[in-house]
CSV table of C-alpha atoms and ligand atoms in Angstrom, one decimal:
chain,number,residue,atom,x,y,z
A,1,MET,CA,8.5,40.9,62.1
A,2,ASP,CA,7.7,42.2,58.2
A,3,ARG,CA,4.6,42.8,57.3
A,4,ALA,CA,5.6,40.9,54.0
A,5,ARG,CA,6.5,38.1,55.2
A,6,LEU,CA,3.7,38.1,57.5
A,7,ALA,CA,1.0,37.8,54.2
A,8,VAL,CA,3.7,35.4,53.0
A,9,ASP,CA,3.3,33.2,55.9
A,10,TYR,CA,-0.6,34.2,55.9
A,11,ALA,CA,-1.5,33.4,52.5
A,12,ARG,CA,0.9,29.9,52.9
A,13,ARG,CA,-1.6,28.5,55.8
A,14,HIS,CA,-4.7,29.2,53.6
A,15,ARG,CA,-3.6,28.0,49.8
A,16,ALA,CA,-6.6,25.3,50.1
A,17,ARG,CA,-9.1,28.0,50.7
A,18,PHE,CA,-7.8,29.8,48.0
A,19,VAL,CA,-8.1,27.1,45.5
A,20,ASP,CA,-11.5,26.6,46.4
A,21,GLU,CA,-12.5,29.9,46.0
A,22,LEU,CA,-10.7,30.1,42.2
A,23,CYS,CA,-12.3,27.3,41.7
A,24,GLU,CA,-16.1,29.3,42.4
A,25,LEU,CA,-14.5,32.0,40.1
A,26,ILE,CA,-13.7,30.1,38.0
A,27,GLY,CA,-17.8,28.4,37.9
A,28,PHE,CA,-18.9,31.6,36.6
A,29,PRO,CA,-19.5,31.2,32.4
A,30,SER,CA,-18.9,34.7,32.2
A,31,VAL,CA,-17.9,34.7,28.2
A,32,SER,CA,-18.4,38.1,26.9
A,33,SER,CA,-18.0,37.5,23.7
A,34,ASP,CA,-21.7,35.3,24.0
A,35,LEU,CA,-24.9,37.8,24.8
A,36,ARG,CA,-26.8,35.0,26.2
A,37,ARG,CA,-24.7,34.7,28.9
A,38,LYS,CA,-24.7,38.4,29.9
A,39,SER,CA,-26.4,38.1,33.1
A,40,ASP,CA,-23.5,35.7,34.1
A,41,VAL,CA,-21.1,38.2,33.3
A,42,GLU,CA,-22.9,40.3,36.0
A,43,ARG,CA,-23.5,37.8,37.9
A,44,CYS,CA,-19.0,37.2,38.3
A,45,ALA,CA,-18.9,40.4,38.3
A,46,ALA,CA,-21.5,41.3,42.1
A,47,TRP,CA,-19.5,38.1,43.0
A,48,LEU,CA,-15.6,39.7,42.5
A,49,ALA,CA,-17.0,42.7,44.2
A,50,ASP,CA,-18.7,40.7,47.1
A,51,HIS,CA,-15.4,39.0,47.4
A,52,LEU,CA,-13.5,42.6,47.3
A,53,ARG,CA,-15.7,43.9,49.8
A,54,ARG,CA,-15.1,40.7,52.3
A,55,ILE,CA,-11.5,41.1,52.2
A,56,GLY,CA,-11.5,44.6,53.3
A,57,LEU,CA,-12.0,46.5,50.5
A,58,ALA,CA,-14.9,47.9,51.7
A,59,ASP,CA,-15.7,50.4,48.9
A,60,ALA,CA,-15.8,48.1,46.0
A,61,ARG,CA,-18.3,48.6,43.8
A,62,VAL,CA,-19.5,47.2,40.1
A,63,TRP,CA,-19.1,49.9,37.6
A,64,ARG,CA,-21.7,50.1,35.2
A,65,THR,CA,-21.2,50.7,31.2
A,66,SER,CA,-23.0,50.1,28.0
A,67,GLY,CA,-21.6,46.8,27.8
A,68,HIS,CA,-19.8,44.1,30.7
A,69,PRO,CA,-19.2,46.4,33.7
A,70,LEU,CA,-15.8,47.2,35.1
A,71,VAL,CA,-15.4,46.3,39.2
A,72,TRP,CA,-13.8,49.3,40.9
A,73,ALA,CA,-12.5,48.7,44.4
A,74,ARG,CA,-9.8,51.4,45.8
A,75,ARG,CA,-7.6,51.9,49.7
A,76,GLN,CA,-5.6,53.6,51.0
A,77,GLY,CA,-3.4,51.6,52.4
A,78,ALA,CA,0.0,54.0,53.7
A,79,ALA,CA,0.1,57.4,52.8
A,80,GLY,CA,2.2,59.6,50.3
A,81,ALA,CA,2.9,55.6,49.5
A,82,PRO,CA,2.8,55.4,45.4
A,83,THR,CA,-0.9,53.6,43.9
A,84,ILE,CA,-0.2,50.3,42.4
A,85,LEU,CA,-3.7,50.0,39.7
A,86,ILE,CA,-4.3,46.0,39.8
A,87,TYR,CA,-5.6,45.9,36.0
A,88,GLY,CA,-7.7,42.3,35.6
A,89,HIS,CA,-10.4,40.3,33.1
A,90,TYR,CA,-12.3,37.9,34.6
A,91,ASP,CA,-14.3,37.7,31.1
A,92,VAL,CA,-12.8,35.0,29.4
A,93,GLN,CA,-13.2,33.2,25.7
A,94,PRO,CA,-16.1,30.5,24.2
A,95,GLU,CA,-15.3,27.7,25.9
A,96,GLY,CA,-16.1,25.4,22.7
A,97,SER,CA,-16.6,22.2,21.4
A,98,ARG,CA,-17.3,20.6,25.1
A,99,GLU,CA,-16.2,17.1,23.4
A,100,ALA,CA,-12.7,17.8,23.4
A,101,TRP,CA,-12.9,19.1,27.4
A,102,GLN,CA,-12.1,16.3,29.7
A,103,THR,CA,-13.7,17.9,32.8
A,104,PRO,CA,-16.9,20.6,32.5
A,105,PRO,CA,-14.9,24.1,31.3
A,106,PHE,CA,-16.7,25.7,34.1
A,107,ARG,CA,-16.4,23.6,36.7
A,108,GLY,CA,-13.0,24.4,38.7
A,109,THR,CA,-10.8,20.9,38.8
A,110,LEU,CA,-8.4,20.0,40.5
A,111,ARG,CA,-5.8,17.3,38.8
A,112,GLY,CA,-2.4,16.9,40.1
A,113,ASP,CA,-0.8,20.5,40.1
A,114,HIS,CA,-3.1,22.1,37.6
A,115,LEU,CA,-6.7,23.5,38.3
A,116,TYR,CA,-8.4,22.7,34.9
A,117,GLY,CA,-11.5,25.3,33.9
A,118,ARG,CA,-12.1,28.1,31.6
A,119,GLY,CA,-10.4,31.5,32.9
A,120,ALA,CA,-8.4,29.4,35.2
A,121,SER,CA,-5.2,30.9,33.3
A,122,ASP,CA,-6.8,33.6,31.2
A,123,ASP,CA,-7.3,35.8,34.0
A,124,LYS,CA,-9.5,34.1,36.8
A,125,GLY,CA,-6.6,32.8,38.1
A,126,GLN,CA,-4.4,35.2,37.4
A,127,LEU,CA,-5.9,38.0,38.9
A,128,PHE,CA,-6.5,36.1,41.6
A,129,THR,CA,-2.8,36.3,42.6
A,130,HIS,CA,-2.9,40.0,43.0
A,131,ILE,CA,-6.8,39.2,45.2
A,132,LYS,CA,-5.2,37.3,48.1
A,133,ALA,CA,-1.6,39.2,47.7
A,134,LEU,CA,-4.4,41.7,49.3
A,135,GLU,CA,-5.9,39.4,51.7
A,136,SER,CA,-3.0,38.4,52.9
A,137,TYR,CA,-1.8,41.9,53.7
A,138,LEU,CA,-5.4,43.4,55.0
A,139,ALA,CA,-5.9,39.5,57.4
A,140,THR,CA,-2.0,40.5,59.2
A,141,SER,CA,-1.7,44.5,58.9
A,142,GLU,CA,-2.2,46.6,56.0
A,143,LEU,CA,-0.8,47.4,52.8
A,144,PRO,CA,2.3,48.4,51.9
A,145,VAL,CA,0.6,50.5,48.9
A,146,ASN,CA,-2.4,52.1,47.7
A,147,VAL,CA,-3.9,50.4,45.5
A,148,VAL,CA,-6.8,51.2,42.7
A,149,VAL,CA,-8.3,47.3,41.9
A,150,LEU,CA,-10.1,47.4,38.2
A,151,LEU,CA,-11.4,44.2,36.5
A,152,ASP,CA,-12.9,44.2,33.6
A,153,GLY,CA,-15.3,42.3,31.8
A,154,GLU,CA,-14.6,43.2,28.5
A,155,GLU,CA,-11.2,42.3,27.8
A,156,GLU,CA,-11.2,39.8,25.6
A,157,ILE,CA,-13.8,41.9,23.4
A,158,GLY,CA,-11.7,45.1,23.4
A,159,SER,CA,-12.4,46.7,26.5
A,160,PRO,CA,-14.7,49.5,24.9
A,161,GLY,CA,-16.2,50.2,28.7
A,162,LEU,CA,-13.3,50.9,30.0
A,163,ILE,CA,-11.9,52.4,27.1
A,164,LYS,CA,-14.3,55.0,27.4
A,165,ARG,CA,-14.6,55.8,30.6
A,166,MET,CA,-10.3,56.8,29.9
A,167,GLN,CA,-10.8,59.3,27.1
A,168,GLN,CA,-13.4,60.6,29.7
A,169,GLY,CA,-11.4,61.6,32.9
A,170,SER,CA,-11.5,59.8,35.6
A,171,ASP,CA,-10.0,60.4,39.0
A,172,ALA,CA,-11.2,57.1,40.5
A,173,LEU,CA,-8.2,55.5,38.1
A,174,ALA,CA,-5.5,57.8,39.1
A,175,ALA,CA,-2.5,55.6,40.4
A,176,ASP,CA,1.0,56.0,40.1
A,177,LEU,CA,1.8,52.6,37.8
A,178,ILE,CA,-0.2,49.8,36.9
A,179,VAL,CA,0.5,45.7,37.2
A,180,ILE,CA,-1.4,43.4,34.8
A,181,SER,CA,-0.8,40.1,35.3
A,182,ASP,CA,-2.3,38.4,31.6
A,183,THR,CA,1.2,36.7,30.6
A,184,ARG,CA,3.0,33.8,30.2
A,185,ILE,CA,6.3,32.7,31.7
A,186,PRO,CA,8.5,29.9,29.9
A,187,SER,CA,8.7,28.0,32.5
A,188,PRO,CA,7.5,27.8,36.5
A,189,GLU,CA,11.8,27.7,37.4
A,190,ARG,CA,12.2,31.0,34.6
A,191,PRO,CA,10.0,33.8,35.8
A,192,ALA,CA,9.3,36.7,33.2
A,193,LEU,CA,8.7,40.3,32.5
A,194,THR,CA,7.5,40.8,29.2
A,195,TYR,CA,7.5,44.4,27.7
A,196,ALA,CA,6.4,44.0,24.4
A,197,LEU,CA,3.2,43.1,23.1
A,198,ARG,CA,2.7,42.8,19.3
A,199,GLY,CA,-0.3,44.6,17.8
A,200,ASN,CA,-2.8,43.5,16.0
A,201,LEU,CA,-5.5,44.0,13.0
A,202,GLN,CA,-8.6,41.8,12.3
A,203,LEU,CA,-9.6,42.5,8.6
A,204,GLU,CA,-12.2,41.1,6.6
A,205,LEU,CA,-11.5,40.3,2.8
A,206,GLY,CA,-14.9,40.3,1.0
A,207,VAL,CA,-15.4,39.1,-2.7
A,208,SER,CA,-18.7,38.9,-4.3
A,209,GLY,CA,-20.2,38.2,-8.0
A,210,PRO,CA,-23.3,37.3,-9.0
A,211,ALA,CA,-26.5,38.6,-7.7
A,212,ARG,CA,-27.3,35.4,-6.1
A,213,ASP,CA,-26.4,31.9,-5.6
A,214,VAL,CA,-26.7,30.5,-8.7
A,215,HIS,CA,-26.3,27.4,-10.3
A,216,ALA,CA,-23.3,25.2,-10.7
A,217,GLY,CA,-24.4,23.3,-13.4
A,218,TYR,CA,-25.9,25.8,-15.4
A,219,PHE,CA,-23.6,28.7,-14.8
A,220,GLY,CA,-20.1,27.0,-13.7
A,221,GLY,CA,-18.0,27.1,-16.9
A,222,SER,CA,-19.3,31.2,-17.0
A,223,ALA,CA,-20.0,33.2,-13.9
A,224,PRO,CA,-17.0,34.7,-11.8
A,225,ASN,CA,-16.9,32.8,-8.7
A,226,PRO,CA,-16.1,34.4,-5.8
A,227,LEU,CA,-15.0,31.8,-3.2
A,228,GLN,CA,-11.5,30.9,-6.1
A,229,HIS,CA,-11.1,34.1,-6.4
A,230,LEU,CA,-10.8,34.9,-2.6
A,231,SER,CA,-8.7,31.7,-2.5
A,232,GLY,CA,-6.3,32.6,-5.0
A,233,LEU,CA,-5.5,35.8,-3.1
A,234,VAL,CA,-5.5,34.2,0.0
A,235,ALA,CA,-2.9,31.9,-1.5
A,236,ARG,CA,-1.1,35.3,-3.1
A,237,LEU,CA,-1.1,37.3,0.3
A,238,HIS,CA,2.8,35.0,1.2
A,239,ALA,CA,5.5,34.9,-1.4
A,240,PRO,CA,7.2,31.5,-2.3
A,241,ASP,CA,9.5,31.8,0.5
A,242,GLY,CA,7.2,32.9,3.4
A,243,ARG,CA,7.1,36.4,3.1
A,244,VAL,CA,4.5,38.8,3.5
A,245,ALA,CA,3.9,40.0,-0.3
A,246,ILE,CA,2.0,42.9,0.5
A,247,ASP,CA,4.0,45.6,-1.4
A,248,GLY,CA,5.7,48.0,1.7
A,249,PHE,CA,4.4,45.1,4.2
A,250,TYR,CA,8.1,45.3,6.0
A,251,ARG,CA,9.0,48.9,5.7
A,252,ARG,CA,8.2,50.5,8.9
A,253,VAL,CA,9.5,47.3,10.3
A,254,ARG,CA,12.7,48.7,13.1
A,255,ALA,CA,14.8,46.4,12.8
A,256,ILE,CA,15.4,45.1,16.7
A,257,THR,CA,19.1,46.0,17.7
A,258,PRO,CA,22.3,42.9,17.5
A,259,GLU,CA,22.7,43.0,21.9
A,260,GLU,CA,18.7,42.6,22.0
A,261,ARG,CA,18.9,39.4,19.7
A,262,ALA,CA,21.7,38.3,21.8
A,263,TYR,CA,19.7,38.4,25.2
A,264,LEU,CA,16.3,37.3,23.2
A,265,VAL,CA,18.6,34.1,22.0
A,266,ALA,CA,19.7,33.4,25.2
A,267,VAL,CA,16.7,33.7,27.1
A,268,GLY,CA,14.1,33.1,25.0
A,269,PRO,CA,12.4,29.3,24.5
A,270,PRO,CA,14.6,27.4,21.9
A,271,ASP,CA,12.6,26.7,18.0
A,272,SER,CA,12.6,23.1,19.1
A,273,ALA,CA,10.1,24.2,22.4
A,274,ILE,CA,7.9,26.4,20.3
A,275,VAL,CA,7.6,23.1,17.5
A,276,LYS,CA,7.1,20.9,20.5
A,277,THR,CA,4.0,23.1,22.2
A,278,GLN,CA,3.0,23.9,18.3
A,279,GLY,CA,3.1,20.3,17.8
A,280,SER,CA,4.1,20.5,14.3
A,281,PRO,CA,7.2,21.7,12.1
A,282,PRO,CA,6.8,25.3,11.6
A,283,ALA,CA,6.0,27.2,8.4
A,284,ARG,CA,7.7,29.0,6.4
A,285,GLY,CA,8.7,32.8,7.1
A,286,ASP,CA,10.4,35.0,7.7
A,287,PRO,CA,14.3,33.3,6.9
A,288,GLY,CA,16.4,34.4,8.9
A,289,TYR,CA,15.0,34.9,12.1
A,290,SER,CA,14.6,31.8,14.9
A,291,LEU,CA,11.0,30.9,15.2
A,292,TYR,CA,10.6,33.2,19.0
A,293,GLU,CA,11.8,36.3,17.0
A,294,ARG,CA,9.8,35.9,13.8
A,295,THR,CA,6.5,35.5,16.7
A,296,THR,CA,7.5,38.4,18.7
A,297,ALA,CA,10.1,40.6,17.1
A,298,ARG,CA,8.7,40.6,13.5
A,299,PRO,CA,5.4,40.8,12.3
A,300,GLY,CA,2.9,38.1,11.0
A,301,LEU,CA,-0.3,37.3,8.5
A,302,THR,CA,-2.2,34.4,9.6
A,303,VAL,CA,-5.7,33.8,7.2
A,304,THR,CA,-7.8,32.6,10.3
A,305,ARG,CA,-11.1,31.8,7.7
A,306,VAL,CA,-12.6,31.1,5.3
A,307,SER,CA,-16.4,31.0,4.5
A,308,THR,CA,-19.4,32.0,1.6
A,309,ASP,CA,-22.5,33.8,3.1
A,310,GLY,CA,-24.4,31.0,0.2
A,311,ALA,CA,-27.3,29.0,1.0
A,312,GLY,CA,-27.1,27.7,-2.2
A,313,GLY,CA,-25.3,24.3,-1.0
A,314,PRO,CA,-22.5,22.4,-2.7
A,315,ALA,CA,-23.7,22.2,-6.3
A,316,ALA,CA,-24.1,26.4,-6.4
A,317,ILE,CA,-21.7,29.1,-7.0
A,318,PRO,CA,-21.9,31.9,-3.8
A,319,SER,CA,-22.7,35.4,-4.4
A,320,ARG,CA,-20.1,36.1,-2.1
A,321,ALA,CA,-17.1,34.5,-0.1
A,322,SER,CA,-15.0,36.2,2.7
A,323,ALA,CA,-11.6,35.6,4.7
A,324,ARG,CA,-10.6,36.4,8.1
A,325,ILE,CA,-7.3,37.9,8.2
A,326,ASP,CA,-5.3,38.1,11.5
A,327,ILE,CA,-2.3,40.5,11.2
A,328,ARG,CA,0.6,41.1,14.0
A,329,LEU,CA,2.5,44.3,13.9
A,330,VAL,CA,5.5,45.1,15.5
A,331,PRO,CA,7.6,49.0,16.4
A,332,ASP,CA,7.2,51.2,13.5
A,333,GLN,CA,3.8,49.2,12.2
A,334,GLN,CA,0.6,51.5,12.1
A,335,PRO,CA,-1.9,49.6,11.9
A,336,THR,CA,-4.4,51.8,9.8
A,337,GLU,CA,-1.7,51.9,7.2
A,338,ILE,CA,-1.1,48.5,7.3
A,339,ALA,CA,-5.3,48.7,5.9
A,340,GLU,CA,-4.3,51.2,3.5
A,341,LEU,CA,-1.4,49.2,2.0
A,342,PHE,CA,-3.4,46.0,2.2
A,343,ARG,CA,-6.4,47.6,0.6
A,344,ARG,CA,-4.6,48.6,-2.8
A,345,TRP,CA,-3.2,45.2,-3.0
A,346,ILE,CA,-6.6,43.9,-3.3
A,347,THR,CA,-8.1,46.8,-5.5
A,348,GLY,CA,-4.4,45.8,-8.1
A,349,ALA,CA,-6.0,41.9,-8.0
A,350,ARG,CA,-8.8,42.4,-9.7
A,351,ASP,CA,-11.1,40.9,-11.5
A,352,GLU,CA,-13.7,41.0,-14.0
A,353,GLY,CA,-17.0,40.2,-12.8
A,354,LEU,CA,-16.0,40.6,-8.6
A,355,ARG,CA,-16.0,43.3,-6.4
A,356,ALA,CA,-14.3,43.0,-3.7
A,357,SER,CA,-13.7,45.0,-0.1
A,358,VAL,CA,-11.8,45.1,2.6
A,359,ARG,CA,-13.8,46.0,5.6
A,360,LEU,CA,-11.5,46.8,9.2
A,361,VAL,CA,-13.3,44.4,12.0
A,362,ALA,CA,-10.4,46.1,14.7
A,363,ALA,CA,-7.0,47.8,15.3
A,364,THR,CA,-4.7,47.3,18.3
A,365,PRO,CA,-1.2,49.2,18.2
A,366,TRP,CA,1.9,47.5,19.5
A,367,VAL,CA,3.4,48.4,23.3
A,368,GLU,CA,7.2,48.4,23.7
A,369,LEU,CA,7.5,49.3,27.0
A,370,PRO,CA,11.3,50.5,29.2
A,371,ARG,CA,13.2,47.5,30.2
A,372,ARG,CA,15.3,49.9,33.3
A,373,GLY,CA,13.2,52.0,35.9
A,374,ALA,CA,12.7,51.9,39.8
A,375,VAL,CA,9.2,50.1,38.7
A,376,PRO,CA,10.9,46.7,36.7
A,377,ALA,CA,13.8,46.7,39.0
A,378,ALA,CA,10.8,46.6,41.9
A,379,ALA,CA,9.2,44.1,40.0
A,380,ALA,CA,12.0,41.7,38.7
A,381,ALA,CA,13.5,41.9,42.6
A,382,ALA,CA,9.9,40.4,43.8
A,383,TYR,CA,10.1,37.9,41.1
A,384,GLN,CA,13.8,36.4,42.8
A,385,ASN,CA,12.0,37.0,46.7
A,386,ALA,CA,8.7,34.4,44.7
A,387,PHE,CA,10.4,32.4,42.8
A,388,GLY,CA,14.4,32.8,44.1
A,389,VAL,CA,15.7,33.4,40.3
A,390,GLN,CA,15.9,36.7,38.1
A,391,PRO,CA,13.4,36.8,36.0
A,392,VAL,CA,14.2,37.2,32.4
A,393,PHE,CA,13.1,39.8,30.7
A,394,LEU,CA,10.6,39.0,27.5
A,395,ARG,CA,8.6,40.4,24.5
A,396,SER,CA,5.1,38.3,23.6
A,397,GLY,CA,3.8,37.8,19.9
A,398,GLY,CA,0.2,38.5,21.8
A,399,SER,CA,-2.0,41.4,21.7
A,400,ILE,CA,-3.4,42.9,25.1
A,401,GLY,CA,-5.5,45.9,24.0
A,402,VAL,CA,-6.0,47.7,26.6
A,403,VAL,CA,-2.3,48.0,27.7
A,404,SER,CA,-2.2,50.4,24.9
A,405,ALA,CA,-4.7,52.7,25.5
A,406,PHE,CA,-3.5,52.8,29.3
A,407,GLN,CA,-0.2,53.8,28.2
A,408,ARG,CA,-2.1,56.5,25.4
A,409,LEU,CA,-5.0,57.8,28.4
A,410,LEU,CA,-3.0,57.3,31.5
A,411,GLY,CA,1.0,57.9,30.4
A,412,ILE,CA,2.3,55.6,33.4
A,413,PRO,CA,4.5,52.6,34.1
A,414,ILE,CA,3.3,49.5,33.0
A,415,VAL,CA,4.5,46.0,34.3
A,416,LEU,CA,3.3,42.8,33.0
A,417,MET,CA,3.8,40.0,35.1
A,418,GLY,CA,2.5,36.6,34.2
A,419,PHE,CA,1.8,33.9,36.0
A,420,GLY,CA,0.7,31.6,32.6
A,421,LEU,CA,2.4,29.3,31.8
A,422,PRO,CA,2.7,28.7,27.6
A,423,SER,CA,1.5,24.8,28.6
A,424,ASP,CA,-1.7,25.7,30.4
A,425,GLY,CA,-4.0,26.0,26.7
A,426,ALA,CA,-5.3,29.6,27.3
A,427,HIS,CA,-8.5,29.7,24.7
A,428,GLY,CA,-8.3,25.9,24.0
A,429,PRO,CA,-10.3,23.6,25.7
A,430,ASN,CA,-8.7,22.0,29.0
A,431,GLU,CA,-7.4,25.0,30.0
A,432,LYS,CA,-5.3,24.6,33.2
A,433,PHE,CA,-3.3,26.9,35.9
A,434,HIS,CA,-0.1,25.6,38.1
A,435,LEU,CA,-1.2,25.9,41.1
A,436,PRO,CA,2.6,26.1,43.0
A,437,THR,CA,2.8,28.7,40.4
A,438,PHE,CA,-0.3,29.8,41.1
A,439,ILE,CA,1.0,30.3,44.6
A,440,ARG,CA,4.6,32.0,43.9
A,441,GLY,CA,2.0,34.6,41.2
A,442,LEU,CA,0.9,35.6,44.7
A,443,GLU,CA,3.8,35.6,46.8
A,444,THR,CA,5.4,37.4,43.7
A,445,SER,CA,2.4,40.2,44.4
A,446,ILE,CA,2.9,40.7,47.7
A,447,TRP,CA,6.6,40.8,47.9
A,448,PHE,CA,5.9,43.5,44.7
A,449,MET,CA,4.0,45.6,46.6
A,450,ARG,CA,6.3,45.9,49.5
A,451,ASN,CA,9.1,46.3,47.1
A,452,ILE,CA,6.9,49.5,45.4
A,453,GLY,CA,6.2,50.9,49.2
A,454,ALA,CA,9.6,51.0,49.6
A,455,ILE,CA,10.6,53.9,46.6
A,456,GLY,CA,8.6,56.0,49.0
A,457,GLY,CA,6.9,59.4,48.2
A,458,GLN,CA,8.7,59.8,45.3
A,459,GLN,CA,7.1,59.3,42.0
A,460,PRO,CA,8.4,55.6,40.8
A,461,ARG,CA,9.2,56.0,36.9
B,501,LIG,ZN1,-6.3,37.3,29.1
């Protein structure tokens, strides 16, 4: 019998245990942004390395970085066959307010068709599809390809350790292509390959005034107020029609072709579906574009937080106020250039007695991947094998910093083979993963390895 078939049969027989193991993995509060949980992140890495060894990846190990560790493993399954680098991340976002969770965030809990818990979808559940696909092959025969497994403990904080390692050059990461499952599909019946990610620019806009917080009674009416000036600036970031008002912001935005637009309108989620997930009618902005286009193919600017440093309380004029600005970028906008345009725009809006400043917190370039070629074709065929339908090709509005780093530093084809659903609630309370999609995801991974193996010795492109 076909080796992939044997692996699929094995996976179906062991699905209950696979889900139990995923629950165990969710049990580690591996929050990378919280230093108090450093040892939890490390315990999670050790668990994964041990798990990989137990399923047959004998040389699996934990790689130290200056931050959280990476988990690495390699197996030469088929001499002459291509090598797939399987990337996933085991770190998670903070759980937020515990009261908002119906079950404890770090205890995998089954309810109906869903597994609940922080990281269930992003990304522990999705990376586990590949681990269980590897096990299904190794328990029944041998891998049809060579693999490098790379599990990141710092994706949610920008993957600094991994990027440093890649910049130094590492033979241990040599591969012909990369597969990443950390994106979404529109519905369980509608798989999708993501071919574009927006870039991200995180800026902090600060306004400083009085040397310290001052009494609003003695000084109100005369002292310049950083918070009010900041509020004015924030209010002017968008024009009345909703477009971003910064001079030159749209200058480099590449218009998508009429053919691509027609395709995206046909396959992308309708406005009504997006409004339903958002729970509210659309904000104004970018007239003439569908909501799906606005959130994927067009840039956006969002104010996510406004705060004062002042300890002076509600009856004081704060000495400093700041706002966090989240900008999503599309081809061909450059993060550094947009940061500079923003800075210039702010400097032009000066107010007496106040100093405005812009600090660049983080910058991630946008990514666009080819939709044609042997690798996307192998991925599309794998979805067809497991889901029974061809996947659609979609743009994502999100950003995955490590993808542009892979593109820049390794320069090999990348497949974004997602299994998350829009309703999974990644990063929010009650995050969940749809178990039938988990099983189909792991079957997709099995078929993907088979399809890539079938390409044979020539370089897949
Ligand atoms: Zn993720």
